[in-house]
Amino acid sequence: MIDLHLHLDGSLEADTILHLAQHDGVALPAQDAKGLKPYITAPGGKGLAGYLACFDLPLRVLQTPYSLTYAVSALIEQLDSEGMRYAEIRFAPQLHTRNGMSQQEVVEAALRGLEQGVGKSRHMGAQLILCCMRGADNHLENEQTVRLAREYLGSGVAAVDLAGAEEKFPTSDYRALFAEAARLDVPFTIHAGEADGAQSVRAAVEFGARRIGHGVRMCEDEEVMELVIEQGIALELCPTSNLQTGAVRSLRSYPIRRFLNAGVIATVNTDNRTVSGTTIKKELALLRQGISLTAEEEKMLLLNAIYASFLPEEEKQVLSEQIYVHGCYV
């Protein structure tokens, strides 16, 4: 199993938050896992605003080198225990500088956690994706994130991303940022077609994105969908999250089969394991139950994830061989 769209801050388990808060002296609204649950899991019917509010508490405890190293390592260990084989873990370095760390210190702390987690795991491989953030006054911070991705590319960092309030800060506003990423030869994925429509996906494609985060609203425009198919751009679909934020109205209307049948390189991911209360196994089970996802479609989704990963080609081949066991994919 593979997860290409996995946010660190949205995937902290309650026990991890409790440990980090105790270690760094951070006050919490509750002192046990049960009490923390309402603060870190998505409330029903609250849409994107309610969903995003669940990141406040995790970010509060991810403001020291120790916390970032520990959190990344713990997440990889958890993924490994579930039988995962590869993940690309994303986070925004600029959101972890409240206590005085530089973005570079943030990235280096996360890389230490990556090394520790992968080193302890049985089967897991992982890389980091550095997120730029949509906003009105963080242009310099975003530029620094791109430069750091270039500096650590191939040394644990795989790509950059753009996350945040998509409808308020349109993708089209970030053309210059991703022109710089392209100039530096930094691969990128962009959150698009979730809170905003197909025009957001079109802009990401025009910038040169290799993948689209979510992209479910791409189906509102056949021309955009054809553009994505022609250019071989993969979608990082996150069914539970898309339902919780209101990006799609119901599972029955979820467009994953339409995408697969049309030739879109669709993948299934968790987005935020804790906030959405999910795992890759749960996402696939949801699709089996909700739209009768077939075994052949599951296999295609897995193969798509290998193809769409930011791994070098030779490592994709190794990964493919590792997960093909006794005549079937695992």
Short mmCIF file of N, CA, C and O in Angstrom, two decimals, residues 36 45-46 53 76 86 88-89 92 97 104 154 163 182 227 261 268 275-276 290 297 302 310 326 329:
data_model
loop_
_atom_site.label_atom_id
_atom_site.label_comp_id
_atom_site.label_asym_id
_atom_site.label_seq_id
_atom_site.Cartn_x
_atom_site.Cartn_y
_atom_site.Cartn_z
N LEU A 36 -8.91 14.66 23.80
CA LEU A 36 -8.36 15.39 22.66
C LEU A 36 -9.13 15.15 21.37
O LEU A 36 -9.07 15.97 20.44
N GLY A 45 -20.54 17.75 9.09
CA GLY A 45 -21.38 18.86 8.66
C GLY A 45 -20.79 20.24 8.79
O GLY A 45 -21.47 21.24 8.60
N LYS A 46 -19.51 20.35 9.13
CA LYS A 46 -18.89 21.67 9.31
C LYS A 46 -18.09 22.12 8.10
O LYS A 46 -17.56 23.22 8.08
N ALA A 53 -9.95 23.63 11.12
CA ALA A 53 -9.77 23.98 12.53
C ALA A 53 -9.07 22.87 13.31
O ALA A 53 -8.46 23.12 14.35
N ILE A 76 5.98 7.26 10.53
CA ILE A 76 6.52 6.21 9.67
C ILE A 76 6.41 4.85 10.36
O ILE A 76 6.04 3.84 9.74
N TYR A 86 5.27 2.53 1.19
CA TYR A 86 5.87 3.80 0.78
C TYR A 86 4.88 4.94 1.05
O TYR A 86 3.67 4.78 0.87
N GLU A 88 4.67 9.53 0.95
CA GLU A 88 5.23 10.87 0.80
C GLU A 88 4.51 11.78 1.78
O GLU A 88 3.31 12.06 1.64
N ILE A 89 5.24 12.20 2.80
CA ILE A 89 4.68 12.95 3.92
C ILE A 89 4.92 14.43 3.68
O ILE A 89 6.05 14.86 3.47
N ALA A 92 4.26 22.07 5.83
CA ALA A 92 4.68 23.42 5.43
C ALA A 92 5.70 23.94 6.44
O ALA A 92 5.33 24.29 7.56
N THR A 97 7.60 27.68 12.59
CA THR A 97 8.66 28.62 12.98
C THR A 97 8.23 29.56 14.12
O THR A 97 8.90 30.55 14.39
N GLN A 104 14.88 26.18 7.49
CA GLN A 104 15.91 25.17 7.28
C GLN A 104 16.02 24.25 8.48
O GLN A 104 16.16 23.03 8.33
N GLY A 154 16.31 14.88 -3.33
CA GLY A 154 17.07 13.65 -3.45
C GLY A 154 17.73 13.20 -2.17
O GLY A 154 18.32 12.12 -2.11
N ALA A 163 -0.58 24.44 -0.61
CA ALA A 163 -1.74 24.08 0.19
C ALA A 163 -2.40 25.34 0.74
O ALA A 163 -1.87 26.44 0.61
N ALA A 182 10.12 25.33 -11.33
CA ALA A 182 10.48 24.67 -12.59
C ALA A 182 11.90 25.04 -13.01
O ALA A 182 12.66 24.19 -13.49
N LEU A 227 -7.03 17.50 -20.78
CA LEU A 227 -5.69 18.05 -20.64
C LEU A 227 -4.87 17.24 -19.64
O LEU A 227 -3.69 16.93 -19.89
N ASN A 261 -11.92 5.08 -15.85
CA ASN A 261 -12.43 4.65 -17.15
C ASN A 261 -11.98 5.59 -18.27
O ASN A 261 -11.79 5.16 -19.42
N VAL A 268 -5.41 6.68 -4.64
CA VAL A 268 -6.20 6.86 -3.41
C VAL A 268 -5.25 7.09 -2.24
O VAL A 268 -4.27 6.36 -2.06
N VAL A 275 -7.29 13.54 11.41
CA VAL A 275 -8.42 14.45 11.21
C VAL A 275 -9.58 13.71 10.54
O VAL A 275 -10.75 13.87 10.91
N SER A 276 -9.28 12.88 9.55
CA SER A 276 -10.32 12.15 8.83
C SER A 276 -10.62 10.78 9.43
O SER A 276 -11.54 10.11 8.98
N GLY A 290 -19.08 1.65 -1.03
CA GLY A 290 -19.87 2.74 -1.57
C GLY A 290 -20.09 2.71 -3.07
O GLY A 290 -21.17 3.10 -3.55
N GLU A 297 -9.75 -2.72 -10.19
CA GLU A 297 -9.60 -1.27 -10.00
C GLU A 297 -8.63 -0.97 -8.87
O GLU A 297 -7.84 -0.02 -8.96
N LEU A 302 -3.16 1.04 -7.23
CA LEU A 302 -1.84 0.81 -6.66
C LEU A 302 -0.74 1.01 -7.69
O LEU A 302 0.27 1.67 -7.42
N PHE A 310 7.14 10.25 -6.55
CA PHE A 310 8.30 11.07 -6.89
C PHE A 310 9.61 10.29 -6.73
O PHE A 310 10.67 10.89 -6.57
N HIS A 326 3.56 -13.48 -4.33
CA HIS A 326 2.74 -14.67 -4.59
C HIS A 326 1.65 -14.39 -5.63
O HIS A 326 0.49 -14.79 -5.47
N TYR A 329 -0.73 -8.18 -5.74
CA TYR A 329 -0.17 -6.96 -5.17
C TYR A 329 -0.64 -6.80 -3.72
O TYR A 329 -1.80 -7.08 -3.39
#
